[in-house]
Amino acid sequence: MRFAIAALLLLLQDPLSDGDFRELHARLVPGADEKWQTIPWKTDLLEARALAAKEGKPVFLWSMNGHPLGCT
Amino acid sequence: MWDRASTFADDRVIELLRTKFVPAAVDCWYLDRAKDAAGEFYKKVVSQRQPFEPGKRSTQGFYAFAPDGTLLRGWNNRNVPRMREYLENALKDFKPAESEDLDKSRDPRFARTPPDGAIVVDVYSKILEAEWPPTDDEMIKPLRVSTGRDHLWILKDEIGSLAAGKFPERLLRRIARFHLIDNTRGEPPMWTPAEVKDLSLELKEGRVSGRAKMDAGDRTFEAGLAGVVEFRDGKLARFDLVSRGIFGGEGQFTKNAPKGKFTLGIAFTLSKGGESAKVAPQAARDLRGYLAP
């Protein structure tokens, strides 16, 4: 019930204020220091393969429907 | 989103991937279809794990392989101890060897780079408030706090319109149809043109304000928009936009939405570049539709 009332108020209120904008933007944009971002991901399969051949390493490929780094 | 928060937040997994492998991440939708060296190489690798049957079997998963395409380990399980085990076992079986160069030219139907002069914008989404049913499912809990990610492309002529103080209609439609969506739990359904019921936005002295309402029957989103657009030395220096509104419903691949309506927030900010900025917008699978919504 409380959520329904809050939702209704949100809909009826004026468009986002400057203060709302700043607070929301800061809350939504994550920092660049999340652990998964410290992994040096390549986004091109053949580039990764060529680098692996040069460095004498195997490739680890994370393949998803929807790009793992940029979607969902 | 689950993997980013769990599997790839494990210190041992991170250490292995940083030091012993060349890690790569791809959207299999493109590689399943591309008729080029990358597509053929991908099929060579994944078909060692299971038969390649597009439309019947997904090629989603994790693959550790040698540069010559020999699969060392292939799996689709996010369990962290298993990830560590499979990575370590792959290393034990790996033997460096010569591998031929491959043609890097791409099937133009599935190559995706921003059009000339376009700018990449990072897009983040998050459920801000919701009534969640109780759960003990450790696979579901992270999805409730996850951040959805995508990119928006702003085209060269649209940048010109912004510089002239006008928010281009085409850009607004692209934002509404393809980015005012709930992608916090998986690949989201986009809005068709007919499902965008109301859309208005004003750019005045660098300040953006507006509203959007989308309704697909079983999914709805009504939101306010606000933001800042700034140019310095003739270049777009700031494109910060937020949307906050009430969302209802879920898509085929975004199950486990909150019950009833919930508050969804979406933020846009200029990308700082780097490897992940090369990832095309999710909706750019239909490139023509994305560029001209």
mmCIF file of C-alpha atoms in Angstrom:
data_model
loop_
_atom_site.group_PDB
_atom_site.id
_atom_site.type_symbol
_atom_site.label_atom_id
_atom_site.label_comp_id
_atom_site.label_asym_id
_atom_site.label_seq_id
_atom_site.Cartn_x
_atom_site.Cartn_y
_atom_site.Cartn_z
ATOM 1 C CA MET A 1 0.000 0.000 0.000
ATOM 2 C CA ARG A 2 2.804 2.409 0.929
ATOM 3 C CA PHE A 3 4.547 1.710 -2.371
ATOM 4 C CA ALA A 4 1.345 2.366 -4.308
ATOM 5 C CA ILE A 5 0.956 5.760 -2.653
ATOM 6 C CA ALA A 6 4.601 6.650 -3.270
ATOM 7 C CA ALA A 7 4.303 5.577 -6.889
ATOM 8 C CA LEU A 8 1.230 7.728 -7.374
ATOM 9 C CA LEU A 9 2.983 10.717 -5.859
ATOM 10 C CA LEU A 10 5.968 10.116 -8.126
ATOM 11 C CA LEU A 11 3.753 10.162 -11.170
ATOM 12 C CA LEU A 12 1.904 13.291 -10.123
ATOM 13 C CA GLN A 13 4.936 15.330 -9.171
ATOM 14 C CA ASP A 14 6.724 17.769 -11.465
ATOM 15 C CA PRO A 15 9.425 16.489 -13.805
ATOM 16 C CA LEU A 16 12.734 15.646 -12.129
ATOM 17 C CA SER A 17 14.291 18.614 -10.375
ATOM 18 C CA ASP A 18 17.969 19.560 -10.653
ATOM 19 C CA GLY A 19 18.519 18.076 -7.234
ATOM 20 C CA ASP A 20 16.766 14.825 -8.192
ATOM 21 C CA PHE A 21 18.878 14.665 -11.327
ATOM 22 C CA ARG A 22 22.201 15.053 -9.524
ATOM 23 C CA GLU A 23 21.313 12.554 -6.817
ATOM 24 C CA LEU A 24 19.972 9.984 -9.249
ATOM 25 C CA HIS A 25 22.872 10.286 -11.666
ATOM 26 C CA ALA A 26 25.384 9.763 -8.875
ATOM 27 C CA ARG A 27 23.416 6.780 -7.590
ATOM 28 C CA LEU A 28 23.012 5.069 -10.953
ATOM 29 C CA VAL A 29 26.423 5.495 -12.583
ATOM 30 C CA PRO A 30 28.705 2.883 -11.011
ATOM 31 C CA GLY A 31 32.343 3.484 -10.214
ATOM 32 C CA ALA A 32 35.045 2.122 -12.468
ATOM 33 C CA ASP A 33 36.485 -0.012 -9.706
ATOM 34 C CA GLU A 34 34.231 -3.055 -9.795
ATOM 35 C CA LYS A 35 36.290 -6.237 -9.591
ATOM 36 C CA TRP A 36 35.190 -7.711 -12.919
ATOM 37 C CA GLN A 37 36.472 -4.556 -14.618
ATOM 38 C CA THR A 38 40.037 -5.306 -13.504
ATOM 39 C CA ILE A 39 40.066 -8.245 -15.928
ATOM 40 C CA PRO A 40 41.541 -7.073 -19.276
ATOM 41 C CA TRP A 41 38.652 -8.256 -21.452
ATOM 42 C CA LYS A 42 38.982 -8.232 -25.222
ATOM 43 C CA THR A 43 35.766 -7.776 -27.204
ATOM 44 C CA ASP A 44 37.104 -9.113 -30.497
ATOM 45 C CA LEU A 45 37.559 -12.882 -30.699
ATOM 46 C CA LEU A 46 40.305 -12.842 -33.326
ATOM 47 C CA GLU A 47 42.222 -10.101 -31.527
ATOM 48 C CA ALA A 48 42.117 -12.198 -28.372
ATOM 49 C CA ARG A 49 43.278 -15.242 -30.326
ATOM 50 C CA ALA A 50 46.185 -13.364 -31.905
ATOM 51 C CA LEU A 51 47.283 -11.966 -28.552
ATOM 52 C CA ALA A 52 47.070 -15.398 -26.959
ATOM 53 C CA ALA A 53 49.220 -16.875 -29.726
ATOM 54 C CA LYS A 54 51.784 -14.112 -29.265
ATOM 55 C CA GLU A 55 51.910 -14.527 -25.490
ATOM 56 C CA GLY A 56 51.762 -18.328 -25.459
ATOM 57 C CA LYS A 57 48.514 -18.398 -23.468
ATOM 58 C CA PRO A 58 45.091 -19.966 -23.912
ATOM 59 C CA VAL A 59 41.998 -17.847 -24.496
ATOM 60 C CA PHE A 60 39.147 -17.719 -21.991
ATOM 61 C CA LEU A 61 35.924 -16.809 -23.766
ATOM 62 C CA TRP A 62 32.752 -15.612 -22.021
ATOM 63 C CA SER A 63 29.970 -15.920 -24.569
ATOM 64 C CA MET A 64 26.418 -14.790 -23.857
ATOM 65 C CA ASN A 65 23.238 -13.800 -25.646
ATOM 66 C CA GLY A 66 23.511 -10.087 -25.017
ATOM 67 C CA HIS A 67 27.072 -8.862 -24.626
ATOM 68 C CA PRO A 68 28.441 -9.648 -21.163
ATOM 69 C CA LEU A 69 30.212 -6.295 -20.922
ATOM 70 C CA GLY A 70 27.706 -3.987 -22.450
ATOM 71 C CA CYS A 71 24.287 -5.373 -22.262
ATOM 72 C CA THR A 72 22.252 -6.581 -19.308
ATOM 73 C CA MET B 1 24.931 -9.232 -14.512
ATOM 74 C CA TRP B 2 25.030 -12.221 -12.163
ATOM 75 C CA ASP B 3 28.467 -13.207 -13.389
ATOM 76 C CA ARG B 4 29.880 -9.719 -12.974
ATOM 77 C CA ALA B 5 28.750 -9.672 -9.330
ATOM 78 C CA SER B 6 29.788 -13.209 -8.466
ATOM 79 C CA THR B 7 31.942 -15.347 -10.751
ATOM 80 C CA PHE B 8 34.175 -12.521 -11.946
ATOM 81 C CA ALA B 9 34.424 -10.914 -8.537
ATOM 82 C CA ASP B 10 36.311 -13.925 -7.145
ATOM 83 C CA ASP B 11 39.957 -13.057 -6.451
ATOM 84 C CA ARG B 12 41.370 -16.386 -7.663
ATOM 85 C CA VAL B 13 39.324 -16.320 -10.885
ATOM 86 C CA ILE B 14 40.445 -12.730 -11.482
ATOM 87 C CA GLU B 15 44.102 -13.626 -10.878
ATOM 88 C CA LEU B 16 43.946 -16.567 -13.290
ATOM 89 C CA LEU B 17 42.262 -14.575 -16.024
ATOM 90 C CA ARG B 18 44.614 -11.611 -15.627
ATOM 91 C CA THR B 19 47.846 -13.604 -15.650
ATOM 92 C CA LYS B 20 47.351 -16.983 -17.340
ATOM 93 C CA PHE B 21 44.740 -16.380 -20.041
ATOM 94 C CA VAL B 22 43.741 -13.838 -22.630
ATOM 95 C CA PRO B 23 40.144 -13.172 -21.563
ATOM 96 C CA ALA B 24 37.501 -12.213 -24.109
ATOM 97 C CA ALA B 25 33.770 -11.527 -23.930
ATOM 98 C CA VAL B 26 31.364 -11.707 -26.883
ATOM 99 C CA ASP B 27 27.699 -11.609 -27.799
ATOM 100 C CA CYS B 28 27.127 -15.013 -29.362
ATOM 101 C CA TRP B 29 24.179 -13.680 -31.406
ATOM 102 C CA TYR B 30 26.662 -12.162 -33.863
ATOM 103 C CA LEU B 31 29.182 -14.984 -33.969
ATOM 104 C CA ASP B 32 26.487 -17.632 -34.418
ATOM 105 C CA ARG B 33 25.547 -15.890 -37.675
ATOM 106 C CA ALA B 34 28.671 -14.300 -39.083
ATOM 107 C CA LYS B 35 30.066 -15.864 -42.277
ATOM 108 C CA ASP B 36 33.639 -14.745 -41.753
ATOM 109 C CA ALA B 37 36.832 -16.054 -40.176
ATOM 110 C CA ALA B 38 35.695 -15.011 -36.678
ATOM 111 C CA GLY B 39 32.374 -16.795 -37.065
ATOM 112 C CA GLU B 40 33.984 -19.930 -38.460
ATOM 113 C CA PHE B 41 36.609 -19.976 -35.711
ATOM 114 C CA TYR B 42 33.911 -19.514 -33.065
ATOM 115 C CA LYS B 43 31.917 -22.412 -34.466
ATOM 116 C CA LYS B 44 35.065 -24.541 -34.534
ATOM 117 C CA VAL B 45 35.598 -23.910 -30.808
ATOM 118 C CA VAL B 46 32.035 -24.203 -29.512
ATOM 119 C CA SER B 47 31.146 -27.287 -31.542
ATOM 120 C CA GLN B 48 33.759 -29.248 -29.600
ATOM 121 C CA ARG B 49 31.560 -28.825 -26.528
ATOM 122 C CA GLN B 50 28.225 -29.639 -28.193
ATOM 123 C CA PRO B 51 26.896 -29.793 -31.757
ATOM 124 C CA PHE B 52 26.443 -26.366 -33.342
ATOM 125 C CA GLU B 53 22.684 -26.144 -33.926
ATOM 126 C CA PRO B 54 21.639 -22.490 -34.088
ATOM 127 C CA GLY B 55 18.041 -22.038 -33.102
ATOM 128 C CA LYS B 56 18.051 -25.325 -31.180
ATOM 129 C CA ARG B 57 21.019 -24.970 -28.856
ATOM 130 C CA SER B 58 22.507 -21.831 -27.419
ATOM 131 C CA THR B 59 26.270 -21.448 -27.656
ATOM 132 C CA GLN B 60 26.288 -19.411 -24.450
ATOM 133 C CA GLY B 61 28.949 -20.494 -22.019
ATOM 134 C CA PHE B 62 32.564 -20.367 -21.027
ATOM 135 C CA TYR B 63 35.292 -21.729 -23.263
ATOM 136 C CA ALA B 64 38.994 -22.149 -22.545
ATOM 137 C CA PHE B 65 40.843 -22.943 -25.753
ATOM 138 C CA ALA B 66 44.239 -22.817 -27.416
ATOM 139 C CA PRO B 67 44.878 -20.271 -30.183
ATOM 140 C CA ASP B 68 44.608 -23.041 -32.777
ATOM 141 C CA GLY B 69 41.003 -23.570 -31.644
ATOM 142 C CA THR B 70 41.524 -26.737 -29.610
ATOM 143 C CA LEU B 71 38.983 -26.668 -26.800
ATOM 144 C CA LEU B 72 40.513 -27.314 -23.390
ATOM 145 C CA ARG B 73 37.322 -26.944 -21.359
ATOM 146 C CA GLY B 74 33.779 -25.814 -22.234
ATOM 147 C CA TRP B 75 30.995 -25.299 -19.696
ATOM 148 C CA ASN B 76 27.985 -23.155 -18.823
ATOM 149 C CA ASN B 77 27.937 -23.132 -15.043
ATOM 150 C CA ARG B 78 28.596 -20.040 -12.970
ATOM 151 C CA ASN B 79 29.572 -21.872 -9.816
ATOM 152 C CA VAL B 80 32.740 -20.150 -8.610
ATOM 153 C CA PRO B 81 34.633 -23.234 -7.314
ATOM 154 C CA ARG B 82 33.867 -24.976 -10.605
ATOM 155 C CA MET B 83 35.125 -21.972 -12.561
ATOM 156 C CA ARG B 84 38.416 -22.074 -10.632
ATOM 157 C CA GLU B 85 38.704 -25.836 -11.157
ATOM 158 C CA TYR B 86 38.020 -25.686 -14.885
ATOM 159 C CA LEU B 87 40.426 -22.805 -15.423
ATOM 160 C CA GLU B 88 43.195 -24.599 -13.549
ATOM 161 C CA ASN B 89 42.542 -27.865 -15.381
ATOM 162 C CA ALA B 90 42.558 -26.046 -18.732
ATOM 163 C CA LEU B 91 45.972 -24.639 -17.913
ATOM 164 C CA LYS B 92 47.280 -28.118 -17.108
ATOM 165 C CA ASP B 93 46.186 -29.370 -20.540
ATOM 166 C CA PHE B 94 47.355 -26.336 -22.507
ATOM 167 C CA LYS B 95 50.448 -26.621 -24.697
ATOM 168 C CA PRO B 96 51.533 -23.550 -26.675
ATOM 169 C CA ALA B 97 51.808 -24.275 -30.395
ATOM 170 C CA GLU B 98 51.930 -22.466 -33.718
ATOM 171 C CA SER B 99 48.631 -21.282 -35.136
ATOM 172 C CA GLU B 100 47.885 -19.746 -38.524
ATOM 173 C CA ASP B 101 46.876 -16.145 -39.005
ATOM 174 C CA LEU B 102 43.205 -15.635 -39.801
ATOM 175 C CA ASP B 103 41.590 -13.073 -42.088
ATOM 176 C CA LYS B 104 40.314 -10.272 -39.858
ATOM 177 C CA SER B 105 37.816 -8.875 -42.372
ATOM 178 C CA ARG B 106 34.270 -9.084 -41.050
ATOM 179 C CA ASP B 107 30.932 -10.140 -42.460
ATOM 180 C CA PRO B 108 29.467 -6.643 -43.009
ATOM 181 C CA ARG B 109 26.004 -7.819 -41.945
ATOM 182 C CA PHE B 110 27.256 -8.401 -38.430
ATOM 183 C CA ALA B 111 30.121 -5.979 -37.977
ATOM 184 C CA ARG B 112 29.139 -3.215 -35.578
ATOM 185 C CA THR B 113 31.103 -0.034 -35.077
ATOM 186 C CA PRO B 114 29.734 3.433 -34.327
ATOM 187 C CA PRO B 115 29.018 5.388 -37.534
ATOM 188 C CA ASP B 116 31.594 8.020 -38.463
ATOM 189 C CA GLY B 117 31.417 10.972 -36.114
ATOM 190 C CA ALA B 118 29.111 9.234 -33.640
ATOM 191 C CA ILE B 119 29.625 9.406 -29.905
ATOM 192 C CA VAL B 120 29.229 6.521 -27.450
ATOM 193 C CA VAL B 121 27.213 7.044 -24.267
ATOM 194 C CA ASP B 122 27.219 4.608 -21.335
ATOM 195 C CA VAL B 123 23.742 3.647 -20.131
ATOM 196 C CA TYR B 124 23.054 2.210 -16.675
ATOM 197 C CA SER B 125 19.793 0.961 -15.210
ATOM 198 C CA LYS B 126 18.769 -0.091 -11.738
ATOM 199 C CA ILE B 127 15.605 -0.931 -9.855
ATOM 200 C CA LEU B 128 15.391 1.746 -7.175
ATOM 201 C CA GLU B 129 12.323 0.674 -5.218
ATOM 202 C CA ALA B 130 10.261 -2.477 -5.400
ATOM 203 C CA GLU B 131 8.222 -4.951 -3.420
ATOM 204 C CA TRP B 132 10.106 -8.202 -3.817
ATOM 205 C CA PRO B 133 8.620 -11.531 -2.801
ATOM 206 C CA PRO B 134 10.783 -13.339 -0.255
ATOM 207 C CA THR B 135 13.302 -15.787 -1.688
ATOM 208 C CA ASP B 136 16.205 -17.943 -0.592
ATOM 209 C CA ASP B 137 17.347 -18.467 -4.180
ATOM 210 C CA GLU B 138 20.966 -17.288 -4.378
ATOM 211 C CA MET B 139 20.676 -17.058 -8.178
ATOM 212 C CA ILE B 140 17.825 -14.554 -7.927
ATOM 213 C CA LYS B 141 19.019 -12.294 -5.129
ATOM 214 C CA PRO B 142 21.878 -10.615 -7.087
ATOM 215 C CA LEU B 143 19.496 -9.806 -9.942
ATOM 216 C CA ARG B 144 17.459 -7.608 -7.616
ATOM 217 C CA VAL B 145 20.351 -5.237 -7.037
ATOM 218 C CA SER B 146 22.135 -5.559 -10.354
ATOM 219 C CA THR B 147 23.011 -2.719 -12.707
ATOM 220 C CA GLY B 148 21.952 -3.122 -16.312
ATOM 221 C CA ARG B 149 24.457 -1.836 -18.871
ATOM 222 C CA ASP B 150 24.249 -0.770 -22.491
ATOM 223 C CA HIS B 151 25.514 1.877 -24.871
ATOM 224 C CA LEU B 152 23.711 4.621 -26.775
ATOM 225 C CA TRP B 153 25.071 5.929 -30.042
ATOM 226 C CA ILE B 154 24.516 9.624 -30.809
ATOM 227 C CA LEU B 155 25.008 10.257 -34.501
ATOM 228 C CA LYS B 156 27.035 13.078 -36.010
ATOM 229 C CA ASP B 157 24.056 15.103 -37.280
ATOM 230 C CA GLU B 158 22.314 14.649 -33.918
ATOM 231 C CA ILE B 159 25.350 16.109 -32.193
ATOM 232 C CA GLY B 160 25.011 19.043 -34.555
ATOM 233 C CA SER B 161 21.384 19.518 -33.514
ATOM 234 C CA LEU B 162 22.323 19.429 -29.857
ATOM 235 C CA ALA B 163 25.009 22.035 -30.485
ATOM 236 C CA ALA B 164 22.346 24.234 -32.067
ATOM 237 C CA GLY B 165 20.222 23.914 -28.929
ATOM 238 C CA LYS B 166 17.709 21.429 -30.289
ATOM 239 C CA PHE B 167 17.196 17.874 -28.994
ATOM 240 C CA PRO B 168 16.740 15.831 -32.162
ATOM 241 C CA GLU B 169 13.528 13.847 -32.469
ATOM 242 C CA ARG B 170 15.323 10.814 -33.859
ATOM 243 C CA LEU B 171 17.669 10.657 -30.866
ATOM 244 C CA LEU B 172 14.739 11.010 -28.469
ATOM 245 C CA ARG B 173 12.931 8.125 -30.158
ATOM 246 C CA ARG B 174 16.107 6.007 -29.997
ATOM 247 C CA ILE B 175 16.425 6.698 -26.286
ATOM 248 C CA ALA B 176 12.752 5.957 -25.612
ATOM 249 C CA ARG B 177 12.418 2.772 -27.697
ATOM 250 C CA PHE B 178 15.764 1.154 -26.967
ATOM 251 C CA HIS B 179 17.062 2.549 -23.685
ATOM 252 C CA LEU B 180 14.100 3.337 -21.430
ATOM 253 C CA ILE B 181 13.847 -0.384 -20.753
ATOM 254 C CA ASP B 182 14.428 -2.809 -17.874
ATOM 255 C CA ASN B 183 17.601 -4.735 -18.705
ATOM 256 C CA THR B 184 18.611 -5.399 -15.114
ATOM 257 C CA ARG B 185 17.903 -9.133 -15.299
ATOM 258 C CA GLY B 186 18.639 -10.118 -18.890
ATOM 259 C CA GLU B 187 18.047 -9.233 -22.521
ATOM 260 C CA PRO B 188 15.103 -6.849 -22.523
ATOM 261 C CA PRO B 189 12.235 -6.485 -24.979
ATOM 262 C CA MET B 190 12.342 -3.112 -26.686
ATOM 263 C CA TRP B 191 9.374 -0.823 -27.381
ATOM 264 C CA THR B 192 7.801 -0.755 -30.825
ATOM 265 C CA PRO B 193 6.924 2.645 -32.297
ATOM 266 C CA ALA B 194 3.238 2.052 -31.513
ATOM 267 C CA GLU B 195 4.046 1.334 -27.867
ATOM 268 C CA VAL B 196 5.548 4.778 -27.337
ATOM 269 C CA LYS B 197 2.382 6.594 -26.266
ATOM 270 C CA ASP B 198 3.769 9.894 -25.139
ATOM 271 C CA LEU B 199 7.191 11.451 -25.572
ATOM 272 C CA SER B 200 8.238 15.019 -25.003
ATOM 273 C CA LEU B 201 11.532 16.621 -24.170
ATOM 274 C CA GLU B 202 12.817 20.174 -24.068
ATOM 275 C CA LEU B 203 16.416 21.331 -24.307
ATOM 276 C CA LYS B 204 16.771 24.868 -22.996
ATOM 277 C CA GLU B 205 20.075 26.541 -22.174
ATOM 278 C CA GLY B 206 21.751 23.183 -21.798
ATOM 279 C CA ARG B 207 19.102 21.758 -19.458
ATOM 280 C CA VAL B 208 16.942 18.822 -20.511
ATOM 281 C CA SER B 209 13.521 17.994 -19.112
ATOM 282 C CA GLY B 210 10.812 15.719 -20.391
ATOM 283 C CA ARG B 211 8.481 12.797 -19.988
ATOM 284 C CA ALA B 212 7.972 9.438 -21.640
ATOM 285 C CA LYS B 213 5.200 6.881 -21.506
ATOM 286 C CA MET B 214 5.395 3.455 -23.085
ATOM 287 C CA ASP B 215 2.718 0.778 -22.981
ATOM 288 C CA ALA B 216 2.893 -2.705 -24.468
ATOM 289 C CA GLY B 217 -0.118 -4.014 -22.576
ATOM 290 C CA ASP B 218 1.765 -6.425 -20.360
ATOM 291 C CA ARG B 219 4.671 -3.995 -19.883
ATOM 292 C CA THR B 220 4.528 -0.291 -19.116
ATOM 293 C CA PHE B 221 6.928 2.490 -18.209
ATOM 294 C CA GLU B 222 6.056 6.075 -17.354
ATOM 295 C CA ALA B 223 9.016 8.262 -16.498
ATOM 296 C CA GLY B 224 10.396 11.735 -16.148
ATOM 297 C CA LEU B 225 13.664 12.760 -17.760
ATOM 298 C CA ALA B 226 16.202 15.377 -16.763
ATOM 299 C CA GLY B 227 19.716 16.171 -17.781
ATOM 300 C CA VAL B 228 22.519 18.404 -18.909
ATOM 301 C CA VAL B 229 24.063 18.855 -22.369
ATOM 302 C CA GLU B 230 27.259 20.888 -22.655
ATOM 303 C CA PHE B 231 29.627 21.757 -25.454
ATOM 304 C CA ARG B 232 33.184 23.015 -25.016
ATOM 305 C CA ASP B 233 35.344 24.160 -27.902
ATOM 306 C CA GLY B 234 32.689 22.945 -30.294
ATOM 307 C CA LYS B 235 32.719 19.381 -28.944
ATOM 308 C CA LEU B 236 30.084 17.572 -26.930
ATOM 309 C CA ALA B 237 31.662 17.569 -23.486
ATOM 310 C CA ARG B 238 28.762 16.445 -21.323
ATOM 311 C CA PHE B 239 25.642 14.389 -21.965
ATOM 312 C CA ASP B 240 24.247 13.470 -18.568
ATOM 313 C CA LEU B 241 20.659 12.316 -18.550
ATOM 314 C CA VAL B 242 18.533 10.430 -16.052
ATOM 315 C CA SER B 243 15.139 8.856 -16.244
ATOM 316 C CA ARG B 244 13.112 7.765 -13.237
ATOM 317 C CA GLY B 245 9.695 6.238 -13.415
ATOM 318 C CA ILE B 246 7.278 3.447 -12.705
ATOM 319 C CA PHE B 247 7.761 0.198 -14.594
ATOM 320 C CA GLY B 248 5.469 -2.794 -14.733
ATOM 321 C CA GLY B 249 5.919 -6.224 -16.284
ATOM 322 C CA GLU B 250 8.769 -8.349 -17.535
ATOM 323 C CA GLY B 251 10.047 -9.865 -20.753
ATOM 324 C CA GLN B 252 10.823 -13.390 -21.897
ATOM 325 C CA PHE B 253 14.440 -13.055 -20.778
ATOM 326 C CA THR B 254 13.888 -10.686 -17.857
ATOM 327 C CA LYS B 255 11.845 -12.918 -15.592
ATOM 328 C CA ASN B 256 11.601 -12.524 -11.821
ATOM 329 C CA ALA B 257 10.561 -8.895 -11.953
ATOM 330 C CA PRO B 258 9.095 -7.443 -8.765
ATOM 331 C CA LYS B 259 5.423 -8.044 -8.198
ATOM 332 C CA GLY B 260 3.364 -5.120 -9.382
ATOM 333 C CA LYS B 261 4.906 -1.804 -10.300
ATOM 334 C CA PHE B 262 8.420 -0.734 -9.352
ATOM 335 C CA THR B 263 10.653 2.313 -9.656
ATOM 336 C CA LEU B 264 13.281 2.038 -12.381
ATOM 337 C CA GLY B 265 16.139 4.493 -12.807
ATOM 338 C CA ILE B 266 18.262 4.885 -15.942
ATOM 339 C CA ALA B 267 21.307 7.092 -16.369
ATOM 340 C CA PHE B 268 23.264 8.192 -19.426
ATOM 341 C CA THR B 269 26.782 9.620 -19.446
ATOM 342 C CA LEU B 270 29.500 10.022 -22.062
ATOM 343 C CA SER B 271 31.653 6.918 -22.304
ATOM 344 C CA LYS B 272 35.278 7.265 -21.255
ATOM 345 C CA GLY B 273 36.277 4.807 -23.970
ATOM 346 C CA GLY B 274 38.187 1.619 -23.443
ATOM 347 C CA GLU B 275 37.453 -1.881 -24.591
ATOM 348 C CA SER B 276 33.894 -2.130 -23.281
ATOM 349 C CA ALA B 277 32.927 1.052 -25.150
ATOM 350 C CA LYS B 278 33.358 -0.975 -28.361
ATOM 351 C CA VAL B 279 30.295 -3.058 -27.468
ATOM 352 C CA ALA B 280 27.403 -2.134 -29.735
ATOM 353 C CA PRO B 281 24.010 -1.214 -28.300
ATOM 354 C CA GLN B 282 21.849 -4.274 -27.681
ATOM 355 C CA ALA B 283 19.231 -2.956 -30.111
ATOM 356 C CA ALA B 284 21.850 -2.481 -32.832
ATOM 357 C CA ARG B 285 21.331 -6.095 -33.848
ATOM 358 C CA ASP B 286 18.781 -4.407 -36.120
ATOM 359 C CA LEU B 287 21.226 -1.711 -37.130
ATOM 360 C CA ARG B 288 18.986 0.136 -39.538
ATOM 361 C CA GLY B 289 16.135 0.204 -37.026
ATOM 362 C CA TYR B 290 18.456 1.420 -34.300
ATOM 363 C CA LEU B 291 19.918 4.284 -36.314
ATOM 364 C CA ALA B 292 16.542 5.371 -37.721
ATOM 365 C CA PRO B 293 13.940 4.406 -35.081
#
